[in-house]
CSV table of C-alpha atoms and ligand atoms in Angstrom, one decimal:
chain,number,residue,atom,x,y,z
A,1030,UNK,CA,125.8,94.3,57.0
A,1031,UNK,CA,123.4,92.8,59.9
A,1032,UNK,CA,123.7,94.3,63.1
A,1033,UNK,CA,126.6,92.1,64.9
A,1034,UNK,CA,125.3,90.5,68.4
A,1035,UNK,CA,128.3,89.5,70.9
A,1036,UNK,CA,127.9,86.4,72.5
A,1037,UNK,CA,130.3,84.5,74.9
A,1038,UNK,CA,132.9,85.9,72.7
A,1039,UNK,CA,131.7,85.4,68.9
A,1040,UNK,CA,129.7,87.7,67.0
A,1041,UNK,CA,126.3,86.8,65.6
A,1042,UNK,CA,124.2,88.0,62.7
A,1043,UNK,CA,121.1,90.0,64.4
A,1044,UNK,CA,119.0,87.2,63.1
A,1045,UNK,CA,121.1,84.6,64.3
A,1046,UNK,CA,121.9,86.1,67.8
A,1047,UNK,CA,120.4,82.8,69.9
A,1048,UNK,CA,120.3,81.1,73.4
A,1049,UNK,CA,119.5,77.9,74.4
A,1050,UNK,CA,116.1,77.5,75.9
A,1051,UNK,CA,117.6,75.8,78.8
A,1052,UNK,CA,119.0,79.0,79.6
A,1053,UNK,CA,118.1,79.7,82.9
A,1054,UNK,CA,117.8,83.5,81.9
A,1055,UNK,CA,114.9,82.9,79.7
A,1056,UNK,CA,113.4,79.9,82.3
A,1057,UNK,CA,113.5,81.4,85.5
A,1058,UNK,CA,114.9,85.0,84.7
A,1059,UNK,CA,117.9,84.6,86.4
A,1060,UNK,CA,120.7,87.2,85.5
A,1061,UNK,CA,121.5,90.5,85.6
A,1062,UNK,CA,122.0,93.1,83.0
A,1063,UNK,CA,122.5,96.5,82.1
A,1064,UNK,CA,122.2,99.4,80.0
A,1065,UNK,CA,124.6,101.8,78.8
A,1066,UNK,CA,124.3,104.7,76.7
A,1067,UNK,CA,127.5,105.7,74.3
A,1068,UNK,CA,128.1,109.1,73.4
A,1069,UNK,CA,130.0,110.2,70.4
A,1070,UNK,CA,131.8,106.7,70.5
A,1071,UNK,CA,132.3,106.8,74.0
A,1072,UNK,CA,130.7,104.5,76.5
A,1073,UNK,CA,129.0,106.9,79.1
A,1074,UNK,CA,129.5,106.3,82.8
A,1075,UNK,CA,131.4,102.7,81.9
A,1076,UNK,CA,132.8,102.2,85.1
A,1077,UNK,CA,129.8,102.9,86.9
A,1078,UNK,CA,127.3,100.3,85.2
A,1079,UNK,CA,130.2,97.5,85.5
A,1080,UNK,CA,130.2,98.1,89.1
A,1081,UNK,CA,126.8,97.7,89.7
A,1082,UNK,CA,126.8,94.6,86.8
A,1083,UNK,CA,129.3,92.9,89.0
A,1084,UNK,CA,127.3,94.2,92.4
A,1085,UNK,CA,124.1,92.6,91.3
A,1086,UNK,CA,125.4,89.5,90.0
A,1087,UNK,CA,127.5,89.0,93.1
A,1088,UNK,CA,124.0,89.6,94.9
A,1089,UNK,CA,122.8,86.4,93.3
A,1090,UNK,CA,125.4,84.3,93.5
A,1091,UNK,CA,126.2,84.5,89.8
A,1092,UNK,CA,129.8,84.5,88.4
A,1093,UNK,CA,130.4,86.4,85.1
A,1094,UNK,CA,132.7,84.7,83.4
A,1095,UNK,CA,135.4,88.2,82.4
A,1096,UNK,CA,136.8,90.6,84.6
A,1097,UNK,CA,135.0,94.1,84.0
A,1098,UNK,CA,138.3,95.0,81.9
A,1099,UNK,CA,137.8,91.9,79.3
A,1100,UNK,CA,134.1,93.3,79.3
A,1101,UNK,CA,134.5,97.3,78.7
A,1102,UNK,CA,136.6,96.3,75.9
A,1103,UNK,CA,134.2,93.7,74.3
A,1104,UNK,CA,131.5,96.2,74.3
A,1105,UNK,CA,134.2,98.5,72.6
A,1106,UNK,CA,134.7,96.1,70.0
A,1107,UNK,CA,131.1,95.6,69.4
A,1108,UNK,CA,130.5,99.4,68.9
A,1109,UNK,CA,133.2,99.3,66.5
A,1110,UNK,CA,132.4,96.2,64.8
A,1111,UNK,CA,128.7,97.8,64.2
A,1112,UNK,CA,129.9,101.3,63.6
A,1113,UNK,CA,127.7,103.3,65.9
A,1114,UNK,CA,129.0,106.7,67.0
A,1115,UNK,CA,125.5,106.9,69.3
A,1116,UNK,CA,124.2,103.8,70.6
A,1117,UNK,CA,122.7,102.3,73.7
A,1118,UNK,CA,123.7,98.7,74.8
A,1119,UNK,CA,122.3,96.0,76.5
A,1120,UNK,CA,124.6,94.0,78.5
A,1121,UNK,CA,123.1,90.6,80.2
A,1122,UNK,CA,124.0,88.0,81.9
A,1123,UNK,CA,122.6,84.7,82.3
A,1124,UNK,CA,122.8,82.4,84.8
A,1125,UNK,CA,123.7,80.2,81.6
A,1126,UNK,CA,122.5,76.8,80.1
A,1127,UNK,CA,120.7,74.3,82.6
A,1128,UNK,CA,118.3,71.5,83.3
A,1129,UNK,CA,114.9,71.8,83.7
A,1130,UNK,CA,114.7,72.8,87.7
A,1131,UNK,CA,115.6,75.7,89.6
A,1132,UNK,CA,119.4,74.4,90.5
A,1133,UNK,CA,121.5,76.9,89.4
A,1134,UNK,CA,124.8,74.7,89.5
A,1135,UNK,CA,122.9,72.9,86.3
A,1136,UNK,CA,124.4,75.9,84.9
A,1137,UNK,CA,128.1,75.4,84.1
A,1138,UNK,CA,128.9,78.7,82.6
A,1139,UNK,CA,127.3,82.1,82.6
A,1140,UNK,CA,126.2,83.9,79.1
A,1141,UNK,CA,127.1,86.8,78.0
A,1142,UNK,CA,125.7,89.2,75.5
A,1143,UNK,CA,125.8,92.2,74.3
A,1144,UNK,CA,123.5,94.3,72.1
A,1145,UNK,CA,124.3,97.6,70.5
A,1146,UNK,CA,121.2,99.1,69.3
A,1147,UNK,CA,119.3,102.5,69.0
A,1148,UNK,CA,117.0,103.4,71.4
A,1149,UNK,CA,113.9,105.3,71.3
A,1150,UNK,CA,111.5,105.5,74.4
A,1151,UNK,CA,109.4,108.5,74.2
A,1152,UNK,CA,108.5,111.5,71.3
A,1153,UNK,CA,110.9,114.5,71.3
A,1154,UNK,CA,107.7,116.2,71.9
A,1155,UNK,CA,107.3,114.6,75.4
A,1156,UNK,CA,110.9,116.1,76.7
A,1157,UNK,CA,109.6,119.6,75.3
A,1158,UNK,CA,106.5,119.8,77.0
A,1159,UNK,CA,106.9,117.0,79.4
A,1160,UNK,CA,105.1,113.6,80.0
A,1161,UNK,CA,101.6,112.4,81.9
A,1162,UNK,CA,102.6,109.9,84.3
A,1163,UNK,CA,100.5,107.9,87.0
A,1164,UNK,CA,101.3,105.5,90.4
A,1165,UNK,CA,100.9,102.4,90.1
A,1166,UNK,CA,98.9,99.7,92.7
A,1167,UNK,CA,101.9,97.8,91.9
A,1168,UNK,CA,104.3,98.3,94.8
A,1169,UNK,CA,107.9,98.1,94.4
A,1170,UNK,CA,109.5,94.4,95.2
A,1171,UNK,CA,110.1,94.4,98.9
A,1172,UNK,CA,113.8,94.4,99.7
A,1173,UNK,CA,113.3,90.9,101.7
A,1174,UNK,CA,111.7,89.3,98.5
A,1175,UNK,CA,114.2,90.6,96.2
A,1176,UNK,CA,116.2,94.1,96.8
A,1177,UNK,CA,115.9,96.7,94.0
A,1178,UNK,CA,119.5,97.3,94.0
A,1179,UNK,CA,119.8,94.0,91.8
A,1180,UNK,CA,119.1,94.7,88.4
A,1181,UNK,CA,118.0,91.4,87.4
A,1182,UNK,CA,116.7,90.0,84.9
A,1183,UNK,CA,113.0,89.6,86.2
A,1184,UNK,CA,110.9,92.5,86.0
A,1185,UNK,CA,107.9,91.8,86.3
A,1186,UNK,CA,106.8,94.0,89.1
A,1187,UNK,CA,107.9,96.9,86.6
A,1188,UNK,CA,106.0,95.6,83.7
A,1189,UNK,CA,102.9,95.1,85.0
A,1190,UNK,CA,103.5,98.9,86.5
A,1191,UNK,CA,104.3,99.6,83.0
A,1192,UNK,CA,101.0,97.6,81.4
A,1193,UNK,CA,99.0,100.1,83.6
A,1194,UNK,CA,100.4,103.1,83.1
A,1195,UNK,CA,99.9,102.1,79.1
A,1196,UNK,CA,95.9,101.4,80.6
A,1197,UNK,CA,95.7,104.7,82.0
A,1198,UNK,CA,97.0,106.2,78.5
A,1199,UNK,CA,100.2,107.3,80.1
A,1200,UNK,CA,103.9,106.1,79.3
A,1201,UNK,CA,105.0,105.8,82.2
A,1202,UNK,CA,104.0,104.8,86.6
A,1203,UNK,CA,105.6,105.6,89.3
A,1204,UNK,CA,106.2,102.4,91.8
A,1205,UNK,CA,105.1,103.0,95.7
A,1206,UNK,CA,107.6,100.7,97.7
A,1207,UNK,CA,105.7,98.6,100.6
A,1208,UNK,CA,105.2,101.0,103.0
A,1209,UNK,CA,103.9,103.5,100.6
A,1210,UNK,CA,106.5,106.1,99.8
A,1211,UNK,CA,107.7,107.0,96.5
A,1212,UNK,CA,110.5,105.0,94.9
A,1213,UNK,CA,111.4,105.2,91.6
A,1214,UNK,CA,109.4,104.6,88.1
A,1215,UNK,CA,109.1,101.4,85.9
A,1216,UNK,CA,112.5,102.1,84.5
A,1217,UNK,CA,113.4,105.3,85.5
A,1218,UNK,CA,114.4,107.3,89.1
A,1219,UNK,CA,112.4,110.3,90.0
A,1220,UNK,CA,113.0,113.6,91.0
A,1221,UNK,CA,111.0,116.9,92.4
A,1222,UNK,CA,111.8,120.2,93.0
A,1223,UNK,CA,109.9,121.9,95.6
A,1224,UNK,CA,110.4,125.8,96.5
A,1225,UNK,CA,113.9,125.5,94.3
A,1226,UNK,CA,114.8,122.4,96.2
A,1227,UNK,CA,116.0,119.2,94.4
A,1228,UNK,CA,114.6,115.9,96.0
A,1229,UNK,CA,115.1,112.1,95.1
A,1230,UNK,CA,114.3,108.9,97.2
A,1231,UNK,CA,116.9,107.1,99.1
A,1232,UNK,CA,117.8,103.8,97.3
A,1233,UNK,CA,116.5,102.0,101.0
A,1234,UNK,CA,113.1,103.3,99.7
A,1235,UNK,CA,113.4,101.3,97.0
A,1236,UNK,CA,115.5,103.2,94.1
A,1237,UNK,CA,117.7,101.6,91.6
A,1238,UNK,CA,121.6,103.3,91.9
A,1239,UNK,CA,120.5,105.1,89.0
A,1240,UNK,CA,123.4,106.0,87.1
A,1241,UNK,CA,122.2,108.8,85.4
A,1242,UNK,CA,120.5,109.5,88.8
A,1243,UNK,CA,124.3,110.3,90.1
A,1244,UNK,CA,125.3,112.3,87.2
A,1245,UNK,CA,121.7,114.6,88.1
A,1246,UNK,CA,123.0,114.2,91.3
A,1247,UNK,CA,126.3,115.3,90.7
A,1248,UNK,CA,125.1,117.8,88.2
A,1249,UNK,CA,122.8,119.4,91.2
A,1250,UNK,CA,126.0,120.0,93.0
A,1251,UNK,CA,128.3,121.8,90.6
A,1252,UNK,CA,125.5,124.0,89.4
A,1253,UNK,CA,124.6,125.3,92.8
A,1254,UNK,CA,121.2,123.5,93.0
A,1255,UNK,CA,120.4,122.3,96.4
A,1256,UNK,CA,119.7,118.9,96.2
A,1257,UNK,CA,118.5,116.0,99.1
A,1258,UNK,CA,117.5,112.9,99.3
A,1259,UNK,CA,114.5,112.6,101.2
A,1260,UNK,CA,111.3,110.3,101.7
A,1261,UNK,CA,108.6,111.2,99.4
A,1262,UNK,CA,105.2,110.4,100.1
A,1263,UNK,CA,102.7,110.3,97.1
A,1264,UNK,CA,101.3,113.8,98.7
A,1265,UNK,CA,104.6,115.6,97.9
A,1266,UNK,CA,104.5,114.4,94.3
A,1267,UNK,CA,101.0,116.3,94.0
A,1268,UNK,CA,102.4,119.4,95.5
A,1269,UNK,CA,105.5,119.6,93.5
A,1270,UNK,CA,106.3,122.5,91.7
A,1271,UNK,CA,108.6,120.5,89.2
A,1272,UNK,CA,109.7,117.0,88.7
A,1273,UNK,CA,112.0,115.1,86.0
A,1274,UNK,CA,112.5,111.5,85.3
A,1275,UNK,CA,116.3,110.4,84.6
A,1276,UNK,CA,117.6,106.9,82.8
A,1277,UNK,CA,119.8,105.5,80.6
A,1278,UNK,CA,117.8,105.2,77.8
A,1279,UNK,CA,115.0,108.0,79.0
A,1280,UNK,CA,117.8,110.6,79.7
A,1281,UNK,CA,116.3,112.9,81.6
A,1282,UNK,CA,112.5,113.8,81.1
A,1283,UNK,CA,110.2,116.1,82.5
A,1284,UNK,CA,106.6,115.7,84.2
A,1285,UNK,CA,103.9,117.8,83.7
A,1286,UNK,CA,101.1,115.7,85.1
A,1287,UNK,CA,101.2,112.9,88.0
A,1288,UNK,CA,97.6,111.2,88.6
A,1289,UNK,CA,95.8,113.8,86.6
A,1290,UNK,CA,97.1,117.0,88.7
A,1291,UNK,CA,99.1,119.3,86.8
A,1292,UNK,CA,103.0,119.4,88.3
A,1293,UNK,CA,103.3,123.2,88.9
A,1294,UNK,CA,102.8,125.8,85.3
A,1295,UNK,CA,102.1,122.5,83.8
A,1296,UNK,CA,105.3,123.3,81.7
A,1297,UNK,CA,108.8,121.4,82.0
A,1298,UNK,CA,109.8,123.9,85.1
A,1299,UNK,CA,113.2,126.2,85.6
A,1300,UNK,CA,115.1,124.2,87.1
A,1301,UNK,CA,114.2,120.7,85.2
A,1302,UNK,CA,115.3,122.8,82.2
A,1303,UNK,CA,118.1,123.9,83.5
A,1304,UNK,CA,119.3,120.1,84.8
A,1305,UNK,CA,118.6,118.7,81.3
A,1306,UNK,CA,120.7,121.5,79.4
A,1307,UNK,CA,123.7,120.7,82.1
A,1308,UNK,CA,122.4,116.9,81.3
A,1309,UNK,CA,123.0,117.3,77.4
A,1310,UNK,CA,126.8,119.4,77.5
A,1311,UNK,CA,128.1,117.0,80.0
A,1312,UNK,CA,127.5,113.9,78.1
A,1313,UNK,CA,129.1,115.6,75.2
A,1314,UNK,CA,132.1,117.3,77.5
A,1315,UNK,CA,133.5,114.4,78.8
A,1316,UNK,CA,134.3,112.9,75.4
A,1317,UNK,CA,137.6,115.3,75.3
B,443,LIG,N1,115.1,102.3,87.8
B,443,LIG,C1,114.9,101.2,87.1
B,443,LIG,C2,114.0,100.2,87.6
B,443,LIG,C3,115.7,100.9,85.9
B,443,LIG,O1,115.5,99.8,85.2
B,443,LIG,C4,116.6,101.9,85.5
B,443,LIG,C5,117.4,101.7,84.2
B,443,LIG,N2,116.7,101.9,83.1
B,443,LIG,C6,116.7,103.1,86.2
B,443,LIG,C7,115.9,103.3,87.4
B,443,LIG,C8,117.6,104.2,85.8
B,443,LIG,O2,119.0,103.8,86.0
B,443,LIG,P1,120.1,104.3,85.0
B,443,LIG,O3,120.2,105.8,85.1
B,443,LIG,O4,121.3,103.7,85.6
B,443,LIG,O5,119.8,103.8,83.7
């Protein structure tokens, strides 16, 4: 059987899984979306990305078209209906099919879609030994332009981040926001550890409310680990004695190199390890 596609309510043959072109989604990339891991059947941290689905779409005056109930169950159904166990999901919505022109009352009704896919983004070899990484000259989207707490559908400041990371022969950049301090990566939030202490830029620096960021977060806590969140300038990322990466789809990832300087040992540090063990039993724990 083809992978099954929800949209607006029907399921779709992978190959058949359209839009419109008047779809002001794919015109002006206006929408929101998400991206949700599911462990062992279970969708992780469901209530979390819903909130911050209906949180960004609110922030652009976008109406989704289900409550977050009708929606957790849709993407239940599609899991189901495609018979994953593991799978990560992509959840958009589009401002919905328009005119030509930026009016977004052209658009009578929002789409809705969801994907349940696998999801690869790096080698297993990368979260044993850790990744290269680089900053970008692509600063982080100024709040005033368009905050970073929206995860919309336009993201081209990250991928043209991303294109020069790939340049540089890296997988991944770490974004600057305007004023020059650390942010977060193309698609990921960052951490250090300095002298056994866990750091992570505010979100007013520019940070997505990483999800997986929370759990870390979260994770910190119960486990003892001191952990702040604190400006980071790009000096404090060349004097740190450990850092990781955390996303949906990256899970949590260490960094053994940031412009060419080797993070501490130049091996995935104690404490990184010790995060993504914690990382990897929780996401199987809470399925009881
Ligand atoms: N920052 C950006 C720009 C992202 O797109 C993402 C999601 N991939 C993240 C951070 C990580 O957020 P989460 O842990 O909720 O996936």
């Amino acid at each position: 059987m083809s992978l099954q596609v929800w949209i607006d309510g029907q399921y779709f043959n992978k190959e058949d899984a359209k839009i419109s072109v008047f779809d002001h989604g794919l015109l002006y990339g206006d929408g929101v979306f998400e991206g949700i891991r599911v462990y062992s059947g279970k969708i992780f941290e469901c209530k979390a990305h819903l909130q911050r689905l209906y949180d960004s779409a609110k922030a652009i005056r976008l109406t989704i078209p289900y409550t977050p109930d009708e929606l957790e169950k849709a993407i239940q159904e599609t899991i189901r209906i495609n018979r994953f166990e593991d799978c990560y999901i992509r959840l958009v919505v589009t401002r919905g099919t328009g005119t030509l022109g930026l009016d977004p009352n052209r658009c009578p009704r929002a789409s809705v879609i969801i994907i349940a896919d696998s999801i690869r983004l790096y080698p297993q070899e990368m979260y044993e030994k850790g990744m290269s990484v680089i900053t970008s000259s692509v600063m982080r989207n100024h709040p005033n332009a368009l905050s970073p707490r929206i995860k919309s559908l336009n993201y081209l400041n990250n991928i043209l981040a991303k294109i020069e990371a790939i340049d540089a022969g890296v997988p991944e950049a770490i974004m600057l926001n305007p004023e020059g301090y650390v942010a977060e990566c193309t698609s990921d939030n960052i951490f250090i550890i300095r002298r056994g202490v866990v750091y992570t830029p505010p979100v007013s620096d520019g940070a997505l409310e990483g999800v997986t960021r929370s759990v870390i977060m979260n994770l910190c806590q119960s486990s003892f680990i001191p952990i702040q969140e604190k400006r980071i300038e790009r000096h404090d990322l060349y004097i740190a004695d450990e850092c990781f990466l955390t996303g949906t789809a990256a899970e949590v990832i260490p960094v053994t190199r940031i412009d060419g300087r080797q993070v501490g040992s130049g091996k995935p540090g104690p404490i990184t390890q010790k995060l993504l063990e914690a990382f990897h039993k929780f996401v199987r724990l809470i399925e009881n």
